[in-house]
Coordinates of C-alpha atoms in Angstrom, one line a residue:
Chain A
M1 CA 197.3 -60.0 -155.7
I2 CA 197.0 -62.5 -152.9
P3 CA 195.0 -61.2 -150.0
T4 CA 196.7 -60.3 -146.7
L5 CA 196.0 -61.3 -143.1
K6 CA 194.4 -57.8 -142.8
D7 CA 192.0 -58.6 -145.6
V8 CA 191.0 -61.9 -143.9
K9 CA 190.5 -60.3 -140.6
E10 CA 188.3 -57.6 -142.1
A11 CA 186.2 -60.2 -143.8
V12 CA 185.7 -62.0 -140.4
K13 CA 184.5 -58.7 -138.9
R14 CA 182.3 -57.9 -142.0
V15 CA 180.4 -61.2 -142.1
K16 CA 180.1 -61.7 -138.4
P17 CA 176.6 -60.1 -138.0
Y18 CA 175.2 -62.3 -140.7
V19 CA 176.7 -65.7 -140.4
H20 CA 176.1 -68.4 -137.8
H21 CA 179.2 -69.0 -135.6
T22 CA 179.0 -72.7 -136.2
P23 CA 180.1 -75.2 -133.5
V24 CA 183.3 -77.2 -133.5
L25 CA 182.5 -80.8 -132.5
T26 CA 184.8 -83.6 -131.4
S27 CA 184.3 -87.4 -131.1
T28 CA 186.0 -89.5 -128.5
T29 CA 185.5 -92.5 -130.7
I30 CA 187.3 -90.9 -133.7
N31 CA 190.1 -89.5 -131.6
G32 CA 190.6 -93.0 -130.1
M33 CA 190.5 -94.7 -133.4
L34 CA 193.1 -92.4 -135.0
N35 CA 195.1 -91.6 -131.9
A36 CA 194.8 -88.0 -132.7
S37 CA 192.7 -84.9 -131.9
V38 CA 190.2 -84.1 -134.5
F39 CA 188.1 -80.9 -134.6
F40 CA 185.1 -80.8 -136.9
K41 CA 184.0 -77.3 -138.0
C42 CA 180.3 -77.8 -138.6
E43 CA 179.4 -75.7 -141.6
N44 CA 176.5 -78.0 -142.1
F45 CA 174.9 -75.9 -139.4
Q46 CA 175.6 -72.7 -141.4
R47 CA 172.7 -70.7 -142.8
M48 CA 171.2 -72.5 -145.8
G49 CA 173.2 -75.5 -144.7
A50 CA 176.7 -74.8 -146.2
F51 CA 179.8 -72.7 -145.9
K52 CA 178.8 -71.0 -149.2
F53 CA 176.8 -68.4 -147.4
R54 CA 180.0 -66.9 -146.0
G55 CA 181.4 -66.1 -149.5
A56 CA 178.1 -64.9 -150.8
I57 CA 177.4 -62.5 -148.0
N58 CA 181.0 -61.1 -148.1
A59 CA 180.8 -60.6 -151.8
I60 CA 177.6 -58.6 -151.6
L61 CA 178.8 -56.6 -148.7
Q62 CA 181.8 -55.5 -150.8
L63 CA 179.6 -54.0 -153.5
S64 CA 179.0 -50.2 -153.8
D65 CA 175.5 -48.9 -153.0
D66 CA 174.9 -48.4 -156.7
E67 CA 175.9 -52.0 -157.5
R68 CA 173.8 -53.4 -154.7
A69 CA 170.8 -51.5 -156.0
R70 CA 171.1 -53.3 -159.3
G71 CA 171.3 -56.7 -157.7
V72 CA 173.6 -59.8 -158.0
I73 CA 173.6 -62.7 -160.5
T74 CA 175.1 -66.1 -160.6
H75 CA 174.7 -69.4 -162.3
S76 CA 174.6 -72.5 -160.1
S77 CA 172.4 -75.5 -159.6
G78 CA 174.0 -76.3 -156.2
N79 CA 174.5 -74.7 -152.8
F80 CA 175.8 -71.4 -154.1
A81 CA 172.5 -70.6 -155.7
Q82 CA 170.8 -70.9 -152.4
A83 CA 173.6 -69.1 -150.6
L84 CA 173.5 -66.0 -152.9
A85 CA 169.7 -66.0 -152.8
L86 CA 169.6 -66.0 -149.0
A87 CA 172.5 -63.5 -148.7
A88 CA 170.8 -61.1 -151.1
R89 CA 167.6 -61.4 -149.2
S90 CA 169.4 -60.7 -145.9
L91 CA 170.8 -57.5 -147.4
E92 CA 167.6 -56.5 -149.3
T93 CA 169.3 -56.9 -152.6
K94 CA 167.8 -58.5 -155.7
A95 CA 169.3 -61.9 -156.7
Y96 CA 169.1 -63.4 -160.2
I97 CA 169.9 -67.1 -160.3
V98 CA 170.5 -68.8 -163.7
M99 CA 169.6 -72.5 -163.2
P100 CA 169.7 -75.3 -165.8
S101 CA 166.3 -76.8 -166.7
D102 CA 167.5 -80.2 -165.3
A103 CA 168.2 -78.8 -161.8
P104 CA 166.4 -80.8 -159.1
A105 CA 163.0 -79.3 -158.2
V106 CA 163.9 -79.2 -154.5
K107 CA 166.8 -76.9 -155.2
R108 CA 164.7 -74.6 -157.4
K109 CA 162.1 -74.5 -154.7
A110 CA 164.7 -73.6 -152.0
V111 CA 166.1 -70.7 -154.2
A112 CA 162.6 -69.4 -155.0
G113 CA 161.8 -69.7 -151.3
Y114 CA 164.6 -67.2 -150.5
G115 CA 162.9 -64.8 -152.9
A116 CA 165.4 -64.9 -155.8
H117 CA 164.4 -64.5 -159.4
I118 CA 165.2 -67.7 -161.3
I119 CA 166.2 -67.6 -164.9
E120 CA 165.9 -71.1 -166.5
C121 CA 168.4 -72.1 -169.3
A122 CA 169.3 -75.2 -171.2
P123 CA 171.8 -77.5 -169.4
G124 CA 175.6 -77.0 -170.0
L125 CA 178.1 -74.4 -168.9
K126 CA 178.0 -72.5 -172.2
N127 CA 174.2 -72.1 -172.0
R128 CA 174.5 -71.0 -168.4
E129 CA 177.1 -68.4 -169.2
S130 CA 175.3 -66.9 -172.2
T131 CA 172.0 -66.8 -170.3
M132 CA 173.8 -65.1 -167.4
L133 CA 175.4 -62.5 -169.7
S134 CA 172.2 -61.5 -171.4
Q135 CA 170.4 -61.2 -168.1
Q136 CA 173.3 -59.2 -166.7
K137 CA 173.1 -56.8 -169.6
K138 CA 169.4 -56.3 -169.0
T139 CA 169.7 -55.7 -165.3
G140 CA 173.2 -54.4 -164.7
A141 CA 173.5 -57.0 -161.8
S142 CA 177.0 -57.8 -160.5
F143 CA 178.1 -61.3 -161.4
I144 CA 179.3 -63.3 -158.3
H145 CA 181.2 -66.4 -159.3
P146 CA 180.6 -69.3 -156.8
S147 CA 184.3 -69.9 -156.2
N148 CA 186.5 -67.8 -158.4
N149 CA 186.0 -64.4 -156.8
I150 CA 188.3 -62.9 -154.3
N151 CA 185.6 -61.7 -152.0
V152 CA 183.9 -65.1 -152.1
I153 CA 187.3 -66.7 -151.2
L154 CA 187.8 -64.2 -148.3
G155 CA 184.3 -64.9 -147.1
N156 CA 185.0 -68.6 -147.1
S157 CA 188.2 -68.1 -145.2
T158 CA 186.2 -67.0 -142.1
A159 CA 185.2 -70.6 -141.3
V160 CA 188.7 -71.7 -140.4
M161 CA 189.3 -68.3 -138.7
E162 CA 186.4 -69.0 -136.4
M163 CA 187.7 -72.5 -135.7
A164 CA 191.2 -71.1 -135.0
S165 CA 189.7 -68.7 -132.4
E166 CA 188.4 -71.7 -130.4
V167 CA 190.8 -74.5 -131.0
E168 CA 194.1 -73.8 -129.2
T169 CA 196.5 -75.1 -131.9
M170 CA 196.0 -77.1 -135.1
D171 CA 198.8 -78.9 -137.0
V172 CA 196.7 -79.6 -140.1
V173 CA 193.4 -78.5 -141.7
I174 CA 191.6 -80.7 -144.2
A175 CA 188.9 -79.3 -146.6
P176 CA 187.2 -80.7 -149.7
V177 CA 188.2 -79.3 -153.1
G178 CA 185.5 -78.5 -155.7
G179 CA 185.8 -75.2 -157.5
G180 CA 188.6 -74.2 -155.2
G181 CA 186.8 -71.5 -153.3
L182 CA 186.8 -73.2 -149.9
I183 CA 190.3 -74.7 -150.0
S184 CA 191.9 -71.4 -151.2
G185 CA 190.2 -69.4 -148.5
T186 CA 191.1 -71.9 -145.9
A187 CA 194.8 -72.2 -147.0
L188 CA 195.1 -68.4 -147.2
A189 CA 193.8 -68.0 -143.6
T190 CA 195.8 -70.8 -142.1
N191 CA 199.0 -69.7 -143.8
H192 CA 198.6 -66.2 -142.4
L193 CA 197.8 -67.5 -139.0
S194 CA 200.9 -69.7 -138.8
Y195 CA 203.4 -71.0 -141.2
Y196 CA 203.2 -74.3 -139.4
I197 CA 199.6 -75.1 -140.0
E198 CA 199.5 -77.4 -143.0
T199 CA 196.4 -77.3 -145.3
I200 CA 195.4 -80.4 -147.2
G201 CA 192.7 -80.8 -149.8
A202 CA 190.5 -83.8 -150.3
E203 CA 189.1 -84.8 -153.6
P204 CA 187.3 -87.9 -155.0
F205 CA 189.3 -90.0 -157.5
G206 CA 186.3 -89.6 -159.8
A207 CA 186.8 -85.8 -159.9
D208 CA 190.5 -85.2 -159.3
D209 CA 191.0 -82.2 -161.6
A210 CA 192.6 -80.2 -158.7
F211 CA 195.1 -83.0 -158.0
L212 CA 196.0 -83.1 -161.7
S213 CA 196.1 -79.3 -161.8
L214 CA 198.7 -79.1 -159.0
K215 CA 200.7 -81.9 -160.6
T216 CA 200.9 -80.3 -164.0
G217 CA 201.1 -76.7 -162.8
K218 CA 198.1 -75.6 -164.8
I219 CA 194.3 -75.7 -164.3
Q220 CA 192.9 -79.0 -165.7
A221 CA 189.3 -79.1 -166.8
S222 CA 186.9 -81.4 -164.9
I223 CA 185.9 -83.8 -167.7
N224 CA 183.0 -86.1 -167.0
P225 CA 183.5 -86.2 -163.3
K226 CA 181.9 -89.2 -161.6
T227 CA 181.3 -88.9 -157.9
I228 CA 178.5 -88.9 -155.4
A229 CA 180.0 -85.6 -154.1
D230 CA 178.2 -83.4 -156.6
G231 CA 179.5 -80.2 -155.0
L232 CA 183.0 -81.2 -156.1
K233 CA 182.5 -81.6 -159.8
T234 CA 183.6 -78.1 -160.8
Q235 CA 187.1 -77.0 -161.7
L236 CA 189.5 -74.5 -160.3
G237 CA 189.7 -70.9 -161.4
D238 CA 192.5 -68.4 -162.2
L239 CA 192.0 -66.5 -159.0
N240 CA 192.0 -69.4 -156.5
F241 CA 194.5 -71.6 -158.3
P242 CA 197.6 -69.5 -157.5
I243 CA 196.6 -69.4 -153.8
I244 CA 196.1 -73.2 -153.8
Q245 CA 199.5 -73.7 -155.5
K246 CA 201.2 -71.5 -153.0
F247 CA 199.6 -72.7 -149.7
V248 CA 198.0 -76.1 -150.1
S249 CA 200.6 -78.8 -149.2
K250 CA 198.8 -81.7 -151.1
I251 CA 195.6 -83.3 -152.1
I252 CA 194.4 -86.6 -150.8
R253 CA 192.2 -88.5 -153.2
V254 CA 189.5 -91.0 -152.0
E255 CA 187.3 -93.7 -153.4
E256 CA 183.5 -93.5 -153.7
S257 CA 183.1 -96.3 -151.2
E258 CA 185.3 -94.4 -148.7
I259 CA 183.1 -91.3 -149.1
I260 CA 179.9 -93.3 -148.5
E261 CA 181.3 -95.1 -145.5
S262 CA 182.6 -91.9 -143.9
M263 CA 179.3 -90.2 -144.4
K264 CA 177.5 -93.1 -142.7
F265 CA 180.0 -93.2 -139.9
I266 CA 179.6 -89.5 -139.1
W267 CA 175.8 -89.7 -139.2
E268 CA 175.7 -92.7 -136.9
R269 CA 178.4 -91.8 -134.5
M270 CA 178.3 -88.0 -134.4
K271 CA 174.6 -87.8 -135.0
I272 CA 175.0 -85.0 -137.6
V273 CA 173.9 -84.9 -141.2
I274 CA 176.7 -84.1 -143.6
E275 CA 176.6 -84.1 -147.4
P276 CA 178.9 -86.3 -149.5
S277 CA 181.3 -83.4 -150.2
S278 CA 181.9 -83.0 -146.5
A279 CA 182.4 -86.8 -146.2
V280 CA 185.3 -86.5 -148.7
A281 CA 187.3 -84.6 -146.1
V282 CA 186.5 -87.2 -143.5
A283 CA 187.4 -90.0 -145.9
A284 CA 190.8 -88.4 -146.5
L285 CA 191.4 -88.3 -142.8
F286 CA 190.6 -92.0 -142.4
R287 CA 192.5 -93.1 -145.5
N288 CA 195.7 -91.4 -144.4
S289 CA 195.2 -92.0 -140.7
S290 CA 198.8 -93.0 -140.1
E291 CA 200.1 -89.6 -141.1
F292 CA 197.7 -87.8 -138.7
K293 CA 198.6 -89.8 -135.6
N294 CA 199.3 -87.7 -132.6
R295 CA 198.4 -84.5 -134.5
R296 CA 195.7 -81.9 -134.0
I297 CA 193.6 -81.8 -137.1
G298 CA 190.8 -79.5 -138.2
V299 CA 188.3 -80.9 -140.6
I300 CA 185.9 -78.6 -142.4
L301 CA 182.5 -80.2 -142.7
S302 CA 181.4 -78.0 -145.6
G303 CA 177.7 -78.7 -145.7
G304 CA 174.7 -80.8 -144.9
N305 CA 172.2 -80.4 -147.7
V306 CA 171.1 -84.0 -148.5
D307 CA 167.8 -85.4 -149.7
V308 CA 167.5 -88.1 -146.9
S309 CA 165.1 -90.1 -148.9
K310 CA 167.8 -90.8 -151.5
L311 CA 170.7 -92.2 -149.6
P312 CA 173.5 -94.4 -150.9
F313 CA 173.4 -96.6 -147.8
Chain B
M1 CA 158.4 -89.9 -101.5
I2 CA 158.6 -87.4 -104.4
P3 CA 162.2 -86.0 -104.6
T4 CA 162.8 -82.4 -103.8
L5 CA 164.5 -79.6 -105.7
K6 CA 167.5 -80.3 -103.4
D7 CA 167.6 -83.9 -104.7
V8 CA 167.5 -82.7 -108.3
K9 CA 170.3 -80.1 -107.8
E10 CA 172.4 -82.7 -106.1
A11 CA 172.0 -85.0 -109.1
V12 CA 173.0 -82.2 -111.4
K13 CA 176.2 -81.8 -109.4
R14 CA 176.8 -85.5 -109.1
V15 CA 176.6 -86.4 -112.8
K16 CA 178.3 -83.2 -114.1
P17 CA 181.8 -84.7 -114.4
Y18 CA 180.6 -87.7 -116.4
V19 CA 177.9 -86.4 -118.8
H20 CA 178.2 -84.3 -121.9
H21 CA 176.6 -80.8 -121.4
T22 CA 174.7 -81.2 -124.6
P23 CA 173.9 -78.1 -126.8
V24 CA 170.6 -76.4 -127.1
L25 CA 169.8 -75.7 -130.8
T26 CA 167.3 -73.5 -132.4
S27 CA 165.9 -73.3 -135.9
T28 CA 164.8 -70.0 -137.6
T29 CA 162.7 -72.0 -140.0
I30 CA 160.8 -73.8 -137.2
N31 CA 160.3 -70.7 -135.1
G32 CA 159.0 -68.9 -138.2
M33 CA 156.6 -71.8 -139.1
L34 CA 155.1 -72.0 -135.6
N35 CA 155.4 -68.3 -134.6
A36 CA 157.1 -69.5 -131.4
S37 CA 160.5 -69.9 -129.9
V38 CA 161.6 -73.6 -129.7
F39 CA 164.7 -74.8 -127.9
F40 CA 165.9 -78.3 -128.7
K41 CA 167.9 -80.0 -126.0
C42 CA 170.2 -82.3 -128.0
E43 CA 170.5 -85.5 -126.0
N44 CA 171.3 -87.3 -129.2
F45 CA 174.7 -85.8 -128.6
Q46 CA 174.8 -87.4 -125.1
R47 CA 177.4 -90.1 -124.4
M48 CA 176.3 -93.4 -126.1
G49 CA 173.7 -91.3 -128.0
A50 CA 170.8 -90.8 -125.6
F51 CA 169.7 -89.2 -122.3
K52 CA 169.7 -92.7 -120.7
F53 CA 173.3 -92.2 -119.8
R54 CA 172.3 -89.6 -117.2
G55 CA 170.1 -91.9 -115.3
A56 CA 172.5 -94.8 -115.4
I57 CA 175.5 -92.9 -114.1
N58 CA 173.5 -91.2 -111.4
A59 CA 172.1 -94.6 -110.2
I60 CA 175.6 -96.2 -110.0
L61 CA 177.0 -93.1 -108.2
Q62 CA 174.4 -93.6 -105.5
L63 CA 175.5 -97.1 -104.7
S64 CA 177.7 -97.9 -101.7
D65 CA 181.3 -99.0 -102.2
D66 CA 180.3 -102.5 -101.4
E67 CA 177.4 -102.5 -103.9
R68 CA 179.6 -101.0 -106.6
A69 CA 182.2 -103.7 -106.0
R70 CA 179.5 -106.4 -106.8
G71 CA 178.4 -104.6 -110.0
V72 CA 175.1 -103.6 -111.6
I73 CA 172.6 -105.6 -113.6
T74 CA 169.7 -104.7 -115.9
H75 CA 167.6 -106.2 -118.6
S76 CA 167.2 -104.2 -121.8
S77 CA 167.6 -104.6 -125.5
G78 CA 167.6 -100.8 -126.1
N79 CA 169.5 -97.7 -125.1
F80 CA 169.5 -98.4 -121.4
A81 CA 171.7 -101.5 -122.0
Q82 CA 174.3 -99.4 -123.6
A83 CA 173.9 -96.6 -121.1
L84 CA 174.4 -98.8 -118.1
A85 CA 177.3 -100.6 -119.7
L86 CA 179.1 -97.3 -120.5
A87 CA 178.3 -95.8 -117.1
A88 CA 179.6 -98.9 -115.4
R89 CA 182.8 -98.8 -117.4
S90 CA 183.3 -95.1 -116.6
L91 CA 183.1 -95.9 -112.9
E92 CA 185.1 -99.1 -113.1
T93 CA 182.1 -101.2 -112.1
K94 CA 181.0 -104.6 -113.5
A95 CA 177.8 -104.5 -115.6
Y96 CA 175.6 -107.5 -116.4
I97 CA 173.2 -107.0 -119.2
V98 CA 170.4 -109.5 -119.8
M99 CA 169.5 -109.3 -123.4
P100 CA 166.9 -111.3 -125.3
S101 CA 168.3 -113.7 -128.0
D102 CA 166.4 -111.7 -130.7
A103 CA 168.1 -108.3 -129.8
P104 CA 169.7 -106.8 -132.9
A105 CA 173.3 -107.8 -133.3
V106 CA 174.4 -104.2 -133.6
K107 CA 173.0 -103.5 -130.1
R108 CA 174.7 -106.6 -128.6
K109 CA 178.0 -105.5 -130.2
A110 CA 177.7 -101.9 -128.7
V111 CA 177.0 -103.3 -125.2
A112 CA 179.9 -105.8 -125.5
G113 CA 182.1 -102.9 -126.9
Y114 CA 181.6 -101.1 -123.6
G115 CA 183.0 -104.1 -121.8
A116 CA 179.7 -105.4 -120.2
H117 CA 179.0 -109.0 -119.5
I118 CA 176.0 -110.1 -121.7
I119 CA 173.6 -112.8 -120.4
E120 CA 171.4 -114.1 -123.2
C121 CA 167.8 -115.2 -122.5
A122 CA 164.7 -116.2 -124.4
P123 CA 162.6 -113.2 -125.6
G124 CA 159.7 -112.0 -123.4
L125 CA 159.6 -109.9 -120.2
K126 CA 159.1 -113.0 -117.9
N127 CA 162.3 -114.7 -119.3
R128 CA 164.2 -111.5 -119.0
E129 CA 163.2 -111.0 -115.4
S130 CA 163.9 -114.6 -114.3
T131 CA 167.3 -114.6 -116.0
M132 CA 168.1 -111.3 -114.3
L133 CA 167.0 -112.6 -110.9
S134 CA 169.1 -115.8 -111.1
Q135 CA 172.2 -113.8 -112.3
Q136 CA 171.6 -111.3 -109.6
K137 CA 171.5 -114.1 -107.0
K138 CA 174.8 -115.4 -108.3
T139 CA 176.7 -112.1 -108.4
G140 CA 175.0 -109.9 -105.8
A141 CA 174.8 -107.2 -108.4
S142 CA 172.4 -104.2 -107.9
F143 CA 169.4 -104.2 -110.2
I144 CA 169.0 -100.8 -112.0
H145 CA 165.6 -100.6 -113.7
P146 CA 165.8 -98.6 -116.9
S147 CA 163.0 -96.1 -115.9
N148 CA 161.3 -97.1 -112.6
N149 CA 164.1 -96.2 -110.3
I150 CA 164.3 -92.9 -108.4
N151 CA 168.0 -92.4 -109.0
V152 CA 167.5 -93.0 -112.7
I153 CA 164.6 -90.5 -112.7
L154 CA 166.8 -88.0 -110.9
G155 CA 169.6 -88.5 -113.3
N156 CA 167.3 -88.0 -116.2
S157 CA 166.0 -84.7 -114.7
T158 CA 169.4 -83.2 -115.2
A159 CA 168.8 -82.7 -119.0
V160 CA 166.1 -80.2 -118.5
M161 CA 168.0 -78.6 -115.6
E162 CA 170.9 -78.0 -118.0
M163 CA 168.6 -76.5 -120.6
A164 CA 166.9 -74.2 -118.0
S165 CA 170.4 -72.9 -117.0
E166 CA 170.9 -71.6 -120.6
V167 CA 167.4 -70.8 -121.9
E168 CA 166.1 -67.7 -120.1
T169 CA 162.5 -68.7 -119.7
M170 CA 160.4 -71.6 -120.9
D171 CA 156.6 -71.8 -120.8
V172 CA 156.4 -75.5 -121.8
V173 CA 158.7 -78.5 -122.1
I174 CA 157.8 -81.5 -124.3
A175 CA 159.4 -84.9 -123.8
P176 CA 158.5 -88.4 -125.2
V177 CA 157.0 -91.0 -122.9
G178 CA 158.1 -94.6 -122.9
G179 CA 158.7 -96.2 -119.5
G180 CA 158.2 -92.9 -117.9
G181 CA 161.8 -92.3 -116.7
L182 CA 162.4 -89.2 -118.8
I183 CA 159.0 -87.5 -118.5
S184 CA 158.9 -88.0 -114.8
G185 CA 162.4 -86.6 -114.3
T186 CA 161.6 -83.7 -116.6
A187 CA 158.3 -82.8 -114.9
L188 CA 159.8 -83.1 -111.5
A189 CA 162.6 -80.6 -112.3
T190 CA 160.4 -78.1 -114.2
N191 CA 157.8 -78.1 -111.4
H192 CA 160.5 -77.4 -108.8
L193 CA 162.0 -74.7 -111.1
S194 CA 158.7 -72.9 -111.6
Y195 CA 155.1 -73.7 -111.1
Y196 CA 154.5 -71.9 -114.4
I197 CA 156.4 -74.3 -116.7
E198 CA 154.0 -76.8 -118.1
T199 CA 155.4 -80.3 -118.9
I200 CA 153.7 -82.2 -121.7
G201 CA 154.3 -85.8 -122.7
A202 CA 154.3 -87.1 -126.3
E203 CA 153.3 -90.6 -127.2
P204 CA 152.5 -92.6 -130.4
F205 CA 148.9 -93.6 -130.8
G206 CA 150.2 -97.1 -131.4
A207 CA 151.7 -97.2 -127.8
D208 CA 149.5 -94.8 -125.8
D209 CA 149.5 -96.7 -122.5
A210 CA 150.6 -93.6 -120.6
F211 CA 147.8 -91.6 -122.0
L212 CA 145.4 -94.3 -120.9
S213 CA 147.1 -94.6 -117.6
L214 CA 146.6 -90.9 -116.9
K215 CA 143.0 -91.1 -118.0
T216 CA 142.1 -94.2 -115.9
G217 CA 144.2 -93.2 -112.9
K218 CA 146.1 -96.5 -112.9
I219 CA 149.0 -97.9 -114.8
Q220 CA 147.9 -99.6 -118.0
A221 CA 149.9 -102.3 -119.6
S222 CA 151.5 -101.7 -123.0
I223 CA 149.8 -104.5 -125.0
N224 CA 151.1 -105.2 -128.5
P225 CA 152.5 -101.7 -129.0
K226 CA 152.9 -100.9 -132.7
T227 CA 155.2 -97.9 -133.4
I228 CA 158.4 -97.1 -135.2
A229 CA 159.5 -95.4 -131.9
D230 CA 160.8 -98.6 -130.3
G231 CA 162.1 -96.8 -127.3
L232 CA 158.5 -95.9 -126.3
K233 CA 157.0 -99.4 -126.2
T234 CA 157.4 -100.0 -122.5
Q235 CA 154.9 -99.1 -119.7
L236 CA 155.0 -96.8 -116.7
G237 CA 156.2 -97.9 -113.3
D238 CA 154.9 -97.5 -109.8
L239 CA 157.7 -95.0 -108.9
N240 CA 157.4 -92.7 -111.9
F241 CA 153.6 -92.8 -112.3
P242 CA 152.7 -90.7 -109.2
I243 CA 155.2 -88.1 -110.4
I244 CA 153.6 -88.0 -113.9
Q245 CA 150.1 -87.8 -112.4
K246 CA 151.1 -84.9 -110.2
F247 CA 153.2 -82.8 -112.6
V248 CA 152.5 -83.7 -116.3
S249 CA 149.7 -81.5 -117.6
K250 CA 148.8 -83.8 -120.5
I251 CA 150.0 -86.3 -123.2
I252 CA 149.7 -85.5 -126.9
R253 CA 149.4 -88.5 -129.1
V254 CA 150.8 -88.6 -132.6
E255 CA 150.4 -90.8 -135.8
E256 CA 153.2 -92.9 -137.2
S257 CA 153.2 -90.7 -140.4
E258 CA 153.7 -87.6 -138.2
I259 CA 156.7 -89.3 -136.4
I260 CA 158.4 -90.2 -139.7
E261 CA 157.8 -86.7 -141.3
S262 CA 159.0 -85.0 -138.2
M263 CA 162.2 -87.1 -138.1
K264 CA 162.9 -86.4 -141.8
F265 CA 162.2 -82.7 -141.2
I266 CA 164.7 -82.4 -138.3
W267 CA 167.4 -84.4 -140.2
E268 CA 167.0 -82.2 -143.4
R269 CA 166.5 -78.8 -141.8
M270 CA 168.5 -79.0 -138.6
K271 CA 171.2 -81.4 -139.9
I272 CA 171.0 -83.6 -136.9
V273 CA 170.3 -87.3 -136.5
I274 CA 167.4 -88.1 -134.1
E275 CA 165.8 -91.4 -133.4
P276 CA 162.0 -92.0 -133.9
S277 CA 161.4 -91.6 -130.1
S278 CA 162.8 -88.1 -130.3
A279 CA 160.7 -87.3 -133.3
V280 CA 157.6 -88.2 -131.3
A281 CA 158.1 -85.0 -129.2
V282 CA 158.7 -82.9 -132.4
A283 CA 155.5 -84.4 -133.9
A284 CA 153.5 -83.4 -130.9
L285 CA 154.9 -79.8 -131.2
F286 CA 153.8 -79.7 -134.9
R287 CA 150.5 -81.4 -134.4
N288 CA 149.3 -79.0 -131.7
S289 CA 151.2 -76.0 -133.1
S290 CA 148.3 -73.6 -132.5
E291 CA 148.5 -74.0 -128.8
F292 CA 152.2 -73.3 -128.8
K293 CA 152.0 -70.0 -130.7
N294 CA 153.9 -67.1 -129.1
R295 CA 155.2 -69.4 -126.4
R296 CA 158.8 -70.5 -125.5
I297 CA 159.0 -74.3 -125.8
G298 CA 161.7 -76.7 -124.7
V299 CA 161.8 -80.0 -126.6
I300 CA 163.9 -82.9 -125.4
L301 CA 165.5 -84.7 -128.3
S302 CA 166.0 -87.9 -126.3
G303 CA 168.5 -89.7 -128.5
G304 CA 170.0 -90.4 -131.9
N305 CA 170.7 -94.1 -132.2
V306 CA 169.5 -95.1 -135.6
D307 CA 170.7 -97.6 -138.1
V308 CA 170.8 -95.2 -141.1
S309 CA 170.8 -98.0 -143.6
K310 CA 167.2 -98.9 -142.4
L311 CA 165.2 -95.7 -142.7
P312 CA 161.5 -95.3 -143.1
F313 CA 161.9 -92.5 -145.7

């Protein structure tokens, strides 16, 4: 059931013509502060501004010609809506995006700008799912789950694979945990690359369902999550949870103030715009700095989609 | 009097071990909007966050051993203070920085953090100059002017030289104009590279002394400049003005609202932090977009030092 190194390598080859090979940046200041070597994989520079494009394009590329002709569908109010819309357009496939009526206008506009067909529904997961199912019935479109889909997970794994091809060795890789699509893809790839690379998840205290899931051994719902990292409010899925259980060594939880400070720090010092979800991984690095001393750490900056006129600092 | 291509090439070689070779970024969105190919030279990723480091390090490297032993001195409350402080530290040279008492605490702290000796003076150019002169007399330090110094100009010219080594051809290069150190270095280099590369300056309407200087044929003082681009408030000097007159084809002036919108646009779309002075060059590109259609344009993003908790949007 768990994909092999061959599967990961094939995904790398498959998505290569479509994704940006994003840069790996370093900061003398941060290395000096932590007495460590930190490598930031800048998925904020990925197409549509987040790693999600990798999973979306890989999933569409794995459909048959017949399936592609009928299009793809998902429900999301976040980055995956844009990712699937852009990936579909790149492959001349129709995309149907179910979005709740309270989704920010700027996100609707971005999705529409990529030429996707938006289906509005009432807020709430149940409404999203039922609207999606009825639209799927009508169109025969393939449902692509934002994080609990093996081809999405494999697509996401290509970010750390790119990083590993440039950075000589890494002892640890840190990635944020939301629905589990990025952390599972990352852990899968690093484990296949070397048993000795540790993969650590980062999660807000206000949305620590993955931490609790690992602790209890079963998927915990994300109930009333409260965090500025809106990309991390979703819960794990049955396809990515076993991978996370097997390959993720632990999850570091961080406070909201640490997320905001880390975001500000990266903007001011590294001159790059990262979204709060990315800052969660940076905050985990800073919070547990003593354990990272003298190590080589990869940090996945998952995205950079922020409304800069609404900042927490 | 005007430096040759050989001088420029020697500066490139001289500063190479000390400067960051900054990336050149492109944006599919911007190229699509303008129907042009735009190449952004990211000096916001330069050491201390601005191109100024190039001029500072080149100027110190051109001093004799005796001069270096006595140190360097400048008066600045902006990026050049940090640039000279960091360059001096990199070369184990003493730096004396005359700063007005009303300089922002964050800037003082940054300069002190690089190990420079700060000499406080009352605000105003006259006070800065007299304090500098008396300190220079005491220490024998070499005065390095932030923009009106041939070795600073040559150091600054290395940014566009790096860009030209990566970008196959360019028809135009746009750079912001403050004291004239960047635009003169850029124009000098592009003219030597090819007679056919046009160099255009960008200036706020609220600080258009360079525009007026070119129009009248003599250096105009910058009287009560009013712009968010605080790096562009200074006036041209007798060493850079002749270079600008000879090699800069024109200066495009932009409104404050255009500067702010361009800054926000680059942050949100390109996910990089640029300061208002850099946004002035982007605003010039957008304002005169029709003349740039179908051309290959280099834009120098001069720096990224911004207090992100005090934004105009």
